[in-house]
Amino acid sequence: MVAPPQPPTVSETITTNSTPENNVTITDKIYTRVRLAEKADLYHIYQLFYQIHAYHSNTHLYKATESSLADLLFKENPLPLYYGPSVLVLEVSPTPFTEPKNITDEGFKPVLTTFDLKFPVVEGQVDEFRSKYDDGNDKRDVFIAGYAFFYANYSCFYDKPGFYFESLYFRESYRKLGMGRLLFGTVASIAANNGFVSVEGIVAVWNKKSYDFYIDMGVEIFDEFRYGKLHGENLQKESYRKLGMGKLLFGTVSNIAANNGFVSVDGIVAVWNKKSYDFYIDNGVEIFDEFRYGKLHGENLQKYADKE
């Protein structure tokens, strides 16, 4: 659960990269549609993934291309729905959406919502972020505002998979409107309605607004766990087979990752278990003290299930 970006306090109209002659100003109401991303969204997903790296000052780490994202998100022989990497996009429009005429994926019905605006919102990148999605209604005043990225994960504590919620992001014009609750809630509803047992992720301690957001959404924060990551040069080391079965087994997993093009081995490390904590440190795992493990599960997850 990468922290959703928080903009400055809104006291007037917000504009992103404005080109005045092309701006679209939305007043009174803004209409939204959450849908499952398709290949036509690839350019916008690439741009939004870059923007979240820019927000966190990590553009030097952004290695993706549109081609590599296509291979990741839109495989020719995909896993069952929601088990592979999945992206929900949130579209906005100054005019109402209608039910799509061309529904290619019966596994997810787009979620249509209306928000009352307290201030005007200006779309300043009309051409760059105009949606390319064809719903059969020839609607041109639709723009990509943000996304949620998640995929199935597994735990030995459960007999069913959950979701790992990787990131949530909105372009600056569309923050502080309540859309984060809509998008995260939609992911939670998908999980609850399809037999997944949890929505898990990493929560940044330093971002209080984001931290409080997830608490308000029912996420349980585990302060006794930290985010651990074996990556970069440490992942490429070949020194795992020296001593100890734990080192052997963890090292084997690491070798599999390094030898097959995976970029990291991530997980949760218990602070209270010093031997385990030191073991992972000794094996090259980087511990991020500023992140906590968050989990939406149990009764809190079921609150998002469709009511019969």
PDB file of N, CA and C in Angstrom, residues 4 16 43 58 63 70 80 100 130 146 160 177 200 243 272 276 283 285 304:
ATOM      1  N   PRO A   4      -0.800   7.008  -0.863  1.00  0.00           N
ATOM      2  CA  PRO A   4      -1.366   7.876  -1.874  1.00  0.00           C
ATOM      3  C   PRO A   4      -0.837   9.293  -1.696  1.00  0.00           C
ATOM      4  N   THR A  16      -3.396  21.040 -13.326  1.00  0.00           N
ATOM      5  CA  THR A  16      -2.172  20.292 -13.561  1.00  0.00           C
ATOM      6  C   THR A  16      -1.647  20.599 -14.953  1.00  0.00           C
ATOM      7  N   TYR A  43      -0.449   3.253 -22.393  1.00  0.00           N
ATOM      8  CA  TYR A  43       0.295   4.518 -22.357  1.00  0.00           C
ATOM      9  C   TYR A  43       0.013   5.279 -21.066  1.00  0.00           C
ATOM     10  N   ASN A  58      11.919   8.966  -7.039  1.00  0.00           N
ATOM     11  CA  ASN A  58      12.567   7.705  -7.399  1.00  0.00           C
ATOM     12  C   ASN A  58      12.555   7.447  -8.905  1.00  0.00           C
ATOM     13  N   LYS A  63      12.364   1.588 -14.356  1.00  0.00           N
ATOM     14  CA  LYS A  63      12.978   0.863 -15.470  1.00  0.00           C
ATOM     15  C   LYS A  63      11.957   0.360 -16.487  1.00  0.00           C
ATOM     16  N   ALA A  70       3.336  -4.151 -20.934  1.00  0.00           N
ATOM     17  CA  ALA A  70       2.400  -4.985 -21.698  1.00  0.00           C
ATOM     18  C   ALA A  70       2.629  -6.454 -21.386  1.00  0.00           C
ATOM     19  N   PRO A  80      -6.041 -16.594 -14.359  1.00  0.00           N
ATOM     20  CA  PRO A  80      -7.449 -16.268 -14.106  1.00  0.00           C
ATOM     21  C   PRO A  80      -7.596 -14.845 -13.563  1.00  0.00           C
ATOM     22  N   PRO A 100     -21.823   0.788 -20.377  1.00  0.00           N
ATOM     23  CA  PRO A 100     -21.069   0.499 -21.608  1.00  0.00           C
ATOM     24  C   PRO A 100     -21.821  -0.450 -22.521  1.00  0.00           C
ATOM     25  N   ARG A 130      -6.590  11.937 -22.154  1.00  0.00           N
ATOM     26  CA  ARG A 130      -7.909  11.557 -22.650  1.00  0.00           C
ATOM     27  C   ARG A 130      -7.972  10.035 -22.755  1.00  0.00           C
ATOM     28  N   GLY A 146      -6.551   8.335 -12.169  1.00  0.00           N
ATOM     29  CA  GLY A 146      -5.702   7.581 -11.257  1.00  0.00           C
ATOM     30  C   GLY A 146      -5.854   6.092 -11.454  1.00  0.00           C
ATOM     31  N   LYS A 160      -6.599 -19.851   1.280  1.00  0.00           N
ATOM     32  CA  LYS A 160      -7.037 -19.107   0.101  1.00  0.00           C
ATOM     33  C   LYS A 160      -6.120 -17.906  -0.097  1.00  0.00           C
ATOM     34  N   LEU A 177     -10.661  14.530  -3.183  1.00  0.00           N
ATOM     35  CA  LEU A 177     -12.062  14.547  -3.617  1.00  0.00           C
ATOM     36  C   LEU A 177     -12.833  13.331  -3.106  1.00  0.00           C
ATOM     37  N   GLU A 200      -3.600  -6.838   1.550  1.00  0.00           N
ATOM     38  CA  GLU A 200      -2.417  -6.540   2.350  1.00  0.00           C
ATOM     39  C   GLU A 200      -1.486  -5.595   1.608  1.00  0.00           C
ATOM     40  N   LEU A 243      26.474 -22.111   5.234  1.00  0.00           N
ATOM     41  CA  LEU A 243      26.144 -22.796   6.474  1.00  0.00           C
ATOM     42  C   LEU A 243      24.663 -22.606   6.799  1.00  0.00           C
ATOM     43  N   TRP A 272      10.256  -8.261  16.855  1.00  0.00           N
ATOM     44  CA  TRP A 272      10.432  -8.887  18.164  1.00  0.00           C
ATOM     45  C   TRP A 272      11.276 -10.156  18.117  1.00  0.00           C
ATOM     46  N   SER A 276      15.587 -13.975  14.010  1.00  0.00           N
ATOM     47  CA  SER A 276      15.060 -13.922  12.647  1.00  0.00           C
ATOM     48  C   SER A 276      15.435 -12.600  11.981  1.00  0.00           C
ATOM     49  N   ASN A 283      21.678 -11.867   5.629  1.00  0.00           N
ATOM     50  CA  ASN A 283      21.517 -12.409   4.282  1.00  0.00           C
ATOM     51  C   ASN A 283      21.216 -11.322   3.248  1.00  0.00           C
ATOM     52  N   VAL A 285      19.129  -8.654   3.354  1.00  0.00           N
ATOM     53  CA  VAL A 285      17.810  -8.033   3.259  1.00  0.00           C
ATOM     54  C   VAL A 285      17.868  -6.618   3.829  1.00  0.00           C
ATOM     55  N   TYR A 304     -17.064  -4.773   2.774  1.00  0.00           N
ATOM     56  CA  TYR A 304     -17.024  -4.309   1.386  1.00  0.00           C
ATOM     57  C   TYR A 304     -17.727  -5.269   0.427  1.00  0.00           C
TER      58      TYR A 304
END
